[in-house]
Amino acid sequence: MARSSDEAPDYGRGVVILDNWPGYDLNLFTYPQHYYGDLDSVLIPHGIIVDRIERLAKDIMKDIGNCDIMVLCVLKGGYKFCADLVEHLKNISRNSDRFVSMKVDFIRLKSYKNDQSMGEMQIIGGEDLSTLAGKNVLIVEDVVGTGRTMTALLGNIRNYKPNMIKVASLLVKRTSRCDGFRPDYVGFEIPNVFVVGYALDYNEYFRDLNHICVINEHGKEKYRV
Ligand code: 5GP
Ligand code: MG
């Protein structure tokens, strides 16, 4: 998390977690016993996640808090981020003069099997997206890896002619495979490792883990499908 003094900080990258960051020792935190032996380290403790989201909410309200917002949560991985973000947005709105009307909708995509990107994106659920016409849409996503999923989703959503689309992603991976897509709001920029916890899964496991952790080879093998 260090930076040389002549570089201006790029807050658009969020909290930057460098490749040589070893993470926190798991034994310093609590986590479900059924995951003992399956994780490498705690990359981001739950408390820091929530603190960062509070600031993202403030930034979002500053930018688009003057209009009604349609929050589009990308399930399932985005549900914790979305719930905590909406909670903070509501609190800011309640305590300010401008009351922002917010609606929340949910869509589901699937692009990963085990820890590999599958190339094409599957939309498995979701409401009638034509209701997004003319709306100010805030897409809430858990993690941008290659950027393919979000690029495909944005292409799809633009067809429904929303007034504005912003993207908030809790995590962005540093990866050379990235197609250049960058979310408007980023919680953390992380190394190109597969992470779980805080609703992020590995084949549906680890959603019940509070911290964002790095899974180890044993965990990958144990829950491989
Ligand atoms: P992309 O298309 O950007 O490569 O991948 C985006 C999607 O893949 C995310 O929405 C997320 O669901 C999934 N994904 C990417 N990296 C990770 C990761 O490290 N952990 C988990 N659990 N999901 C990931
Ligand atoms: Mg996702």
PDB file of C-alpha atoms and ligand atoms in Angstrom:
ATOM      1  CA  MET A   1       0.000   0.000   0.000  1.00  0.00           C
ATOM      2  CA  ALA A   2       3.044   2.273  -0.311  1.00  0.00           C
ATOM      3  CA  ARG A   3       3.452   4.959  -2.943  1.00  0.00           C
ATOM      4  CA  SER A   4       6.420   7.051  -3.990  1.00  0.00           C
ATOM      5  CA  SER A   5       5.978  10.677  -2.951  1.00  0.00           C
ATOM      6  CA  ASP A   6       6.142  12.206  -6.466  1.00  0.00           C
ATOM      7  CA  GLU A   7       3.149  10.178  -7.698  1.00  0.00           C
ATOM      8  CA  ALA A   8      -0.262  11.772  -7.314  1.00  0.00           C
ATOM      9  CA  PRO A   9      -2.752   9.348  -5.754  1.00  0.00           C
ATOM     10  CA  ASP A  10      -5.294   7.924  -8.184  1.00  0.00           C
ATOM     11  CA  TYR A  11      -8.384   7.572  -6.023  1.00  0.00           C
ATOM     12  CA  GLY A  12     -10.240   6.048  -8.979  1.00  0.00           C
ATOM     13  CA  ARG A  13      -8.335   2.829  -8.306  1.00  0.00           C
ATOM     14  CA  GLY A  14      -9.741   2.648  -4.794  1.00  0.00           C
ATOM     15  CA  VAL A  15      -7.593   1.220  -2.002  1.00  0.00           C
ATOM     16  CA  VAL A  16      -4.645  -0.308  -3.847  1.00  0.00           C
ATOM     17  CA  ILE A  17      -3.491  -3.655  -2.485  1.00  0.00           C
ATOM     18  CA  LEU A  18      -0.070  -4.408  -3.943  1.00  0.00           C
ATOM     19  CA  ASP A  19       1.078  -7.783  -5.280  1.00  0.00           C
ATOM     20  CA  ASN A  20       3.591  -8.219  -2.455  1.00  0.00           C
ATOM     21  CA  TRP A  21       0.950  -7.678   0.254  1.00  0.00           C
ATOM     22  CA  PRO A  22       0.996 -10.956   2.211  1.00  0.00           C
ATOM     23  CA  GLY A  23      -2.492 -10.473   3.670  1.00  0.00           C
ATOM     24  CA  TYR A  24      -3.398 -10.994   7.305  1.00  0.00           C
ATOM     25  CA  ASP A  25      -2.806 -14.242   9.148  1.00  0.00           C
ATOM     26  CA  LEU A  26      -6.120 -16.120   9.378  1.00  0.00           C
ATOM     27  CA  ASN A  27      -5.446 -16.970  13.020  1.00  0.00           C
ATOM     28  CA  LEU A  28      -5.787 -13.299  13.933  1.00  0.00           C
ATOM     29  CA  PHE A  29      -9.464 -13.291  12.881  1.00  0.00           C
ATOM     30  CA  THR A  30     -12.521 -15.461  13.310  1.00  0.00           C
ATOM     31  CA  TYR A  31     -14.026 -17.345  10.380  1.00  0.00           C
ATOM     32  CA  PRO A  32     -16.210 -20.436   9.962  1.00  0.00           C
ATOM     33  CA  GLN A  33     -14.616 -23.624  11.164  1.00  0.00           C
ATOM     34  CA  HIS A  34     -15.745 -25.501   8.065  1.00  0.00           C
ATOM     35  CA  TYR A  35     -13.253 -23.434   6.044  1.00  0.00           C
ATOM     36  CA  TYR A  36     -10.234 -24.183   8.230  1.00  0.00           C
ATOM     37  CA  GLY A  37      -7.421 -25.331   5.917  1.00  0.00           C
ATOM     38  CA  ASP A  38      -9.091 -24.012   2.750  1.00  0.00           C
ATOM     39  CA  LEU A  39      -7.797 -20.435   2.827  1.00  0.00           C
ATOM     40  CA  ASP A  40      -4.438 -18.800   2.357  1.00  0.00           C
ATOM     41  CA  SER A  41      -4.914 -15.427   4.060  1.00  0.00           C
ATOM     42  CA  VAL A  42      -7.313 -12.601   4.822  1.00  0.00           C
ATOM     43  CA  LEU A  43      -6.869 -10.094   1.990  1.00  0.00           C
ATOM     44  CA  ILE A  44      -9.402  -7.539   3.288  1.00  0.00           C
ATOM     45  CA  PRO A  45     -10.998  -7.804   6.749  1.00  0.00           C
ATOM     46  CA  HIS A  46     -14.751  -7.245   6.939  1.00  0.00           C
ATOM     47  CA  GLY A  47     -14.454  -4.001   8.907  1.00  0.00           C
ATOM     48  CA  ILE A  48     -12.274  -2.369   6.270  1.00  0.00           C
ATOM     49  CA  ILE A  49     -14.675  -3.465   3.534  1.00  0.00           C
ATOM     50  CA  VAL A  50     -17.581  -1.769   5.288  1.00  0.00           C
ATOM     51  CA  ASP A  51     -15.565   1.381   6.043  1.00  0.00           C
ATOM     52  CA  ARG A  52     -14.549   1.693   2.404  1.00  0.00           C
ATOM     53  CA  ILE A  53     -18.157   1.218   1.238  1.00  0.00           C
ATOM     54  CA  GLU A  54     -19.241   4.066   3.508  1.00  0.00           C
ATOM     55  CA  ARG A  55     -16.897   6.374   1.607  1.00  0.00           C
ATOM     56  CA  LEU A  56     -18.031   5.024  -1.777  1.00  0.00           C
ATOM     57  CA  ALA A  57     -21.603   5.857  -0.778  1.00  0.00           C
ATOM     58  CA  LYS A  58     -20.541   9.399   0.046  1.00  0.00           C
ATOM     59  CA  ASP A  59     -18.790   9.750  -3.338  1.00  0.00           C
ATOM     60  CA  ILE A  60     -21.817   8.355  -5.178  1.00  0.00           C
ATOM     61  CA  MET A  61     -24.202  10.714  -3.402  1.00  0.00           C
ATOM     62  CA  LYS A  62     -21.970  13.669  -4.188  1.00  0.00           C
ATOM     63  CA  ASP A  63     -21.995  12.771  -7.899  1.00  0.00           C
ATOM     64  CA  ILE A  64     -25.530  11.544  -8.506  1.00  0.00           C
ATOM     65  CA  GLY A  65     -27.409  12.263  -5.286  1.00  0.00           C
ATOM     66  CA  ASN A  66     -29.443  14.931  -7.053  1.00  0.00           C
ATOM     67  CA  CYS A  67     -31.448  12.408  -9.066  1.00  0.00           C
ATOM     68  CA  ASP A  68     -33.422   9.250  -8.467  1.00  0.00           C
ATOM     69  CA  ILE A  69     -31.326   6.114  -8.634  1.00  0.00           C
ATOM     70  CA  MET A  70     -32.104   2.641  -9.863  1.00  0.00           C
ATOM     71  CA  VAL A  71     -29.637   0.322  -8.170  1.00  0.00           C
ATOM     72  CA  LEU A  72     -29.020  -2.803 -10.218  1.00  0.00           C
ATOM     73  CA  CYS A  73     -27.388  -5.464  -8.080  1.00  0.00           C
ATOM     74  CA  VAL A  74     -25.491  -8.188  -9.885  1.00  0.00           C
ATOM     75  CA  LEU A  75     -26.245 -11.402  -7.983  1.00  0.00           C
ATOM     76  CA  LYS A  76     -25.116 -13.406  -6.298  1.00  0.00           C
ATOM     77  CA  GLY A  77     -21.662 -12.059  -5.499  1.00  0.00           C
ATOM     78  CA  GLY A  78     -22.818  -8.446  -5.324  1.00  0.00           C
ATOM     79  CA  TYR A  79     -25.495  -8.924  -2.689  1.00  0.00           C
ATOM     80  CA  LYS A  80     -23.439  -8.029   0.400  1.00  0.00           C
ATOM     81  CA  PHE A  81     -21.802  -5.057  -1.274  1.00  0.00           C
ATOM     82  CA  CYS A  82     -25.173  -3.881  -2.573  1.00  0.00           C
ATOM     83  CA  ALA A  83     -26.901  -4.276   0.794  1.00  0.00           C
ATOM     84  CA  ASP A  84     -24.186  -2.364   2.662  1.00  0.00           C
ATOM     85  CA  LEU A  85     -23.916   0.287  -0.046  1.00  0.00           C
ATOM     86  CA  VAL A  86     -27.673   0.897  -0.143  1.00  0.00           C
ATOM     87  CA  GLU A  87     -27.720   1.114   3.654  1.00  0.00           C
ATOM     88  CA  HIS A  88     -25.075   3.849   3.590  1.00  0.00           C
ATOM     89  CA  LEU A  89     -26.767   5.651   0.681  1.00  0.00           C
ATOM     90  CA  LYS A  90     -30.031   5.640   2.635  1.00  0.00           C
ATOM     91  CA  ASN A  91     -28.320   7.028   5.743  1.00  0.00           C
ATOM     92  CA  ILE A  92     -26.695   9.858   3.805  1.00  0.00           C
ATOM     93  CA  SER A  93     -29.955  10.653   2.050  1.00  0.00           C
ATOM     94  CA  ARG A  94     -31.949  10.599   5.299  1.00  0.00           C
ATOM     95  CA  ASN A  95     -29.527  12.994   6.964  1.00  0.00           C
ATOM     96  CA  SER A  96     -29.418  15.496   4.114  1.00  0.00           C
ATOM     97  CA  ASP A  97     -31.892  18.023   2.705  1.00  0.00           C
ATOM     98  CA  ARG A  98     -32.180  16.203  -0.595  1.00  0.00           C
ATOM     99  CA  PHE A  99     -34.077  12.973  -0.222  1.00  0.00           C
ATOM    100  CA  VAL A 100     -33.018  10.590  -2.960  1.00  0.00           C
ATOM    101  CA  SER A 101     -35.517   8.063  -4.185  1.00  0.00           C
ATOM    102  CA  MET A 102     -33.874   4.701  -4.694  1.00  0.00           C
ATOM    103  CA  LYS A 103     -35.137   1.518  -6.254  1.00  0.00           C
ATOM    104  CA  VAL A 104     -33.252  -1.740  -6.154  1.00  0.00           C
ATOM    105  CA  ASP A 105     -33.416  -4.475  -8.757  1.00  0.00           C
ATOM    106  CA  PHE A 106     -31.495  -7.705  -9.149  1.00  0.00           C
ATOM    107  CA  ILE A 107     -29.975  -9.498 -12.104  1.00  0.00           C
ATOM    108  CA  ARG A 108     -27.962 -12.682 -12.313  1.00  0.00           C
ATOM    109  CA  LEU A 109     -25.087 -13.511 -14.599  1.00  0.00           C
ATOM    110  CA  LYS A 110     -22.777 -16.454 -14.682  1.00  0.00           C
ATOM    111  CA  SER A 111     -19.336 -16.419 -16.236  1.00  0.00           C
ATOM    112  CA  TYR A 112     -17.172 -18.548 -13.959  1.00  0.00           C
ATOM    113  CA  LYS A 113     -16.801 -22.263 -13.392  1.00  0.00           C
ATOM    114  CA  ASN A 114     -14.210 -23.219 -10.782  1.00  0.00           C
ATOM    115  CA  ASP A 115     -11.843 -20.233 -10.988  1.00  0.00           C
ATOM    116  CA  GLN A 116     -11.785 -19.817 -14.776  1.00  0.00           C
ATOM    117  CA  SER A 117     -13.602 -17.181 -16.827  1.00  0.00           C
ATOM    118  CA  MET A 118     -15.833 -19.046 -19.278  1.00  0.00           C
ATOM    119  CA  GLY A 119     -15.727 -16.478 -22.063  1.00  0.00           C
ATOM    120  CA  GLU A 120     -19.418 -15.981 -22.587  1.00  0.00           C
ATOM    121  CA  MET A 121     -21.847 -14.470 -20.126  1.00  0.00           C
ATOM    122  CA  GLN A 122     -25.090 -16.153 -19.207  1.00  0.00           C
ATOM    123  CA  ILE A 123     -27.991 -14.078 -17.869  1.00  0.00           C
ATOM    124  CA  ILE A 124     -29.881 -16.416 -15.553  1.00  0.00           C
ATOM    125  CA  GLY A 125     -32.463 -14.140 -13.988  1.00  0.00           C
ATOM    126  CA  GLY A 126     -33.720 -10.601 -13.736  1.00  0.00           C
ATOM    127  CA  GLU A 127     -36.710  -8.357 -14.194  1.00  0.00           C
ATOM    128  CA  ASP A 128     -37.898  -6.842 -17.429  1.00  0.00           C
ATOM    129  CA  LEU A 129     -34.971  -4.544 -18.234  1.00  0.00           C
ATOM    130  CA  SER A 130     -37.145  -2.261 -20.385  1.00  0.00           C
ATOM    131  CA  THR A 131     -38.129  -0.549 -17.117  1.00  0.00           C
ATOM    132  CA  LEU A 132     -34.621   0.949 -17.111  1.00  0.00           C
ATOM    133  CA  ALA A 133     -35.503   3.356 -19.930  1.00  0.00           C
ATOM    134  CA  GLY A 134     -34.817   6.935 -18.862  1.00  0.00           C
ATOM    135  CA  LYS A 135     -33.544   5.836 -15.427  1.00  0.00           C
ATOM    136  CA  ASN A 136     -30.271   6.648 -13.682  1.00  0.00           C
ATOM    137  CA  VAL A 137     -28.791   3.216 -13.240  1.00  0.00           C
ATOM    138  CA  LEU A 138     -26.119   2.283 -10.729  1.00  0.00           C
ATOM    139  CA  ILE A 139     -24.785  -1.204 -11.450  1.00  0.00           C
ATOM    140  CA  VAL A 140     -23.382  -2.831  -8.320  1.00  0.00           C
ATOM    141  CA  GLU A 141     -20.898  -5.618  -9.000  1.00  0.00           C
ATOM    142  CA  ASP A 142     -18.616  -7.636  -6.747  1.00  0.00           C
ATOM    143  CA  VAL A 143     -15.467  -7.886  -8.827  1.00  0.00           C
ATOM    144  CA  VAL A 144     -14.183  -6.901 -12.237  1.00  0.00           C
ATOM    145  CA  GLY A 145     -11.579  -9.370 -13.484  1.00  0.00           C
ATOM    146  CA  THR A 146     -11.002  -9.423 -17.229  1.00  0.00           C
ATOM    147  CA  GLY A 147     -13.756  -6.821 -17.597  1.00  0.00           C
ATOM    148  CA  ARG A 148     -15.575  -9.013 -20.116  1.00  0.00           C
ATOM    149  CA  THR A 149     -18.649  -9.546 -17.964  1.00  0.00           C
ATOM    150  CA  MET A 150     -19.186  -5.856 -17.299  1.00  0.00           C
ATOM    151  CA  THR A 151     -18.524  -4.849 -20.905  1.00  0.00           C
ATOM    152  CA  ALA A 152     -21.107  -7.389 -22.081  1.00  0.00           C
ATOM    153  CA  LEU A 153     -23.619  -6.326 -19.430  1.00  0.00           C
ATOM    154  CA  LEU A 154     -23.201  -2.622 -20.226  1.00  0.00           C
ATOM    155  CA  GLY A 155     -23.695  -3.323 -23.930  1.00  0.00           C
ATOM    156  CA  ASN A 156     -26.893  -5.132 -23.062  1.00  0.00           C
ATOM    157  CA  ILE A 157     -28.228  -2.486 -20.682  1.00  0.00           C
ATOM    158  CA  ARG A 158     -27.512   0.420 -23.035  1.00  0.00           C
ATOM    159  CA  ASN A 159     -30.066  -1.106 -25.425  1.00  0.00           C
ATOM    160  CA  TYR A 160     -32.763  -0.234 -22.883  1.00  0.00           C
ATOM    161  CA  LYS A 161     -31.863   3.472 -23.122  1.00  0.00           C
ATOM    162  CA  PRO A 162     -31.275   4.461 -19.514  1.00  0.00           C
ATOM    163  CA  ASN A 163     -30.567   8.150 -18.902  1.00  0.00           C
ATOM    164  CA  MET A 164     -27.267   7.349 -17.181  1.00  0.00           C
ATOM    165  CA  ILE A 165     -25.269   4.269 -16.228  1.00  0.00           C
ATOM    166  CA  LYS A 166     -22.646   4.219 -13.470  1.00  0.00           C
ATOM    167  CA  VAL A 167     -20.798   1.150 -12.289  1.00  0.00           C
ATOM    168  CA  ALA A 168     -19.643   0.494  -8.734  1.00  0.00           C
ATOM    169  CA  SER A 169     -17.405  -2.518  -8.244  1.00  0.00           C
ATOM    170  CA  LEU A 170     -16.156  -3.520  -4.824  1.00  0.00           C
ATOM    171  CA  LEU A 171     -13.011  -5.063  -6.306  1.00  0.00           C
ATOM    172  CA  VAL A 172     -11.007  -4.610  -9.480  1.00  0.00           C
ATOM    173  CA  LYS A 173      -8.218  -7.018 -10.294  1.00  0.00           C
ATOM    174  CA  ARG A 174      -4.912  -5.865 -11.694  1.00  0.00           C
ATOM    175  CA  THR A 175      -4.717  -8.002 -14.766  1.00  0.00           C
ATOM    176  CA  SER A 176      -3.157  -7.551 -18.191  1.00  0.00           C
ATOM    177  CA  ARG A 177      -6.197  -9.299 -19.658  1.00  0.00           C
ATOM    178  CA  CYS A 178      -8.335  -6.338 -18.705  1.00  0.00           C
ATOM    179  CA  ASP A 179      -9.964  -4.797 -21.793  1.00  0.00           C
ATOM    180  CA  GLY A 180      -9.556  -1.314 -20.372  1.00  0.00           C
ATOM    181  CA  PHE A 181     -12.969  -1.159 -18.714  1.00  0.00           C
ATOM    182  CA  ARG A 182     -12.879   0.779 -15.478  1.00  0.00           C
ATOM    183  CA  PRO A 183     -15.811   1.169 -13.074  1.00  0.00           C
ATOM    184  CA  ASP A 184     -16.844   4.656 -11.948  1.00  0.00           C
ATOM    185  CA  TYR A 185     -16.494   3.616  -8.304  1.00  0.00           C
ATOM    186  CA  VAL A 186     -13.943   1.099  -7.059  1.00  0.00           C
ATOM    187  CA  GLY A 187     -13.584  -0.180  -3.515  1.00  0.00           C
ATOM    188  CA  PHE A 188     -10.238  -1.945  -3.780  1.00  0.00           C
ATOM    189  CA  GLU A 189      -7.746  -2.741  -6.519  1.00  0.00           C
ATOM    190  CA  ILE A 190      -6.380  -6.201  -5.807  1.00  0.00           C
ATOM    191  CA  PRO A 191      -3.722  -8.559  -7.217  1.00  0.00           C
ATOM    192  CA  ASN A 192      -4.830 -11.069  -9.848  1.00  0.00           C
ATOM    193  CA  VAL A 193      -5.748 -13.814  -7.374  1.00  0.00           C
ATOM    194  CA  PHE A 194      -9.035 -15.653  -6.867  1.00  0.00           C
ATOM    195  CA  VAL A 195     -10.795 -14.299  -3.802  1.00  0.00           C
ATOM    196  CA  VAL A 196     -13.799 -15.488  -1.790  1.00  0.00           C
ATOM    197  CA  GLY A 197     -15.922 -14.233   1.065  1.00  0.00           C
ATOM    198  CA  TYR A 198     -18.257 -11.283   1.649  1.00  0.00           C
ATOM    199  CA  ALA A 199     -20.714 -13.020  -0.753  1.00  0.00           C
ATOM    200  CA  LEU A 200     -18.022 -13.920  -3.300  1.00  0.00           C
ATOM    201  CA  ASP A 201     -18.062 -17.661  -3.888  1.00  0.00           C
ATOM    202  CA  TYR A 202     -16.082 -20.532  -5.230  1.00  0.00           C
ATOM    203  CA  ASN A 203     -18.699 -22.913  -6.671  1.00  0.00           C
ATOM    204  CA  GLU A 204     -21.257 -21.546  -4.171  1.00  0.00           C
ATOM    205  CA  TYR A 205     -18.991 -22.036  -1.136  1.00  0.00           C
ATOM    206  CA  PHE A 206     -17.462 -19.265   1.006  1.00  0.00           C
ATOM    207  CA  ARG A 207     -20.366 -16.797   0.674  1.00  0.00           C
ATOM    208  CA  ASP A 208     -20.821 -17.255   4.422  1.00  0.00           C
ATOM    209  CA  LEU A 209     -17.364 -15.850   5.149  1.00  0.00           C
ATOM    210  CA  ASN A 210     -17.213 -12.202   6.285  1.00  0.00           C
ATOM    211  CA  HIS A 211     -13.706 -11.293   5.192  1.00  0.00           C
ATOM    212  CA  ILE A 212     -12.404 -11.270   1.641  1.00  0.00           C
ATOM    213  CA  CYS A 213      -9.867 -14.081   1.591  1.00  0.00           C
ATOM    214  CA  VAL A 214      -7.525 -15.803  -0.816  1.00  0.00           C
ATOM    215  CA  ILE A 215      -8.481 -19.441  -1.341  1.00  0.00           C
ATOM    216  CA  ASN A 216      -5.650 -22.002  -1.294  1.00  0.00           C
ATOM    217  CA  GLU A 217      -5.075 -25.051  -3.505  1.00  0.00           C
ATOM    218  CA  HIS A 218      -6.607 -27.364  -0.913  1.00  0.00           C
ATOM    219  CA  GLY A 219      -9.811 -25.273  -0.895  1.00  0.00           C
ATOM    220  CA  LYS A 220      -9.945 -25.190  -4.690  1.00  0.00           C
ATOM    221  CA  GLU A 221      -9.564 -28.957  -4.863  1.00  0.00           C
ATOM    222  CA  LYS A 222     -12.079 -29.642  -2.071  1.00  0.00           C
ATOM    223  CA  TYR A 223     -14.878 -27.599  -3.665  1.00  0.00           C
ATOM    224  CA  ARG A 224     -14.062 -28.166  -7.336  1.00  0.00           C
ATOM    225  CA  VAL A 225     -17.026 -29.294  -9.495  1.00  0.00           C
TER     226      VAL A 225
HETATM  227  P1  5GP B   1     -14.653 -10.825 -15.638  1.00  0.00           P
HETATM  228  O1  5GP B   1     -15.616 -11.036 -16.769  1.00  0.00           O
HETATM  229  O2  5GP B   1     -14.389  -9.369 -15.355  1.00  0.00           O
HETATM  230  O3  5GP B   1     -13.395 -11.594 -15.840  1.00  0.00           O
HETATM  231  O4  5GP B   1     -15.260 -11.499 -14.365  1.00  0.00           O
HETATM  232  C1  5GP B   1     -16.243 -10.915 -13.675  1.00  0.00           C
HETATM  233  C2  5GP B   1     -17.056 -11.878 -12.856  1.00  0.00           C
HETATM  234  O5  5GP B   1     -16.351 -13.081 -12.545  1.00  0.00           O
HETATM  235  C3  5GP B   1     -17.382 -11.233 -11.553  1.00  0.00           C
HETATM  236  O6  5GP B   1     -18.635 -10.656 -11.612  1.00  0.00           O
HETATM  237  C4  5GP B   1     -17.337 -12.362 -10.580  1.00  0.00           C
HETATM  238  O7  5GP B   1     -18.624 -12.892 -10.422  1.00  0.00           O
HETATM  239  C5  5GP B   1     -16.441 -13.376 -11.187  1.00  0.00           C
HETATM  240  N1  5GP B   1     -15.097 -13.289 -10.581  1.00  0.00           N
HETATM  241  C6  5GP B   1     -13.976 -12.725 -11.094  1.00  0.00           C
HETATM  242  N2  5GP B   1     -12.947 -12.838 -10.266  1.00  0.00           N
HETATM  243  C7  5GP B   1     -13.408 -13.461  -9.167  1.00  0.00           C
HETATM  244  C8  5GP B   1     -12.811 -13.844  -7.921  1.00  0.00           C
HETATM  245  O8  5GP B   1     -11.632 -13.654  -7.632  1.00  0.00           O
HETATM  246  N3  5GP B   1     -13.636 -14.472  -7.037  1.00  0.00           N
HETATM  247  C9  5GP B   1     -14.939 -14.717  -7.288  1.00  0.00           C
HETATM  248  N4  5GP B   1     -15.634 -15.335  -6.341  1.00  0.00           N
HETATM  249  N5  5GP B   1     -15.533 -14.363  -8.434  1.00  0.00           N
HETATM  250  C10 5GP B   1     -14.780 -13.753  -9.380  1.00  0.00           C
HETATM  251 MG    MG B   2     -20.025 -10.648 -10.209  1.00  0.00          MG
END
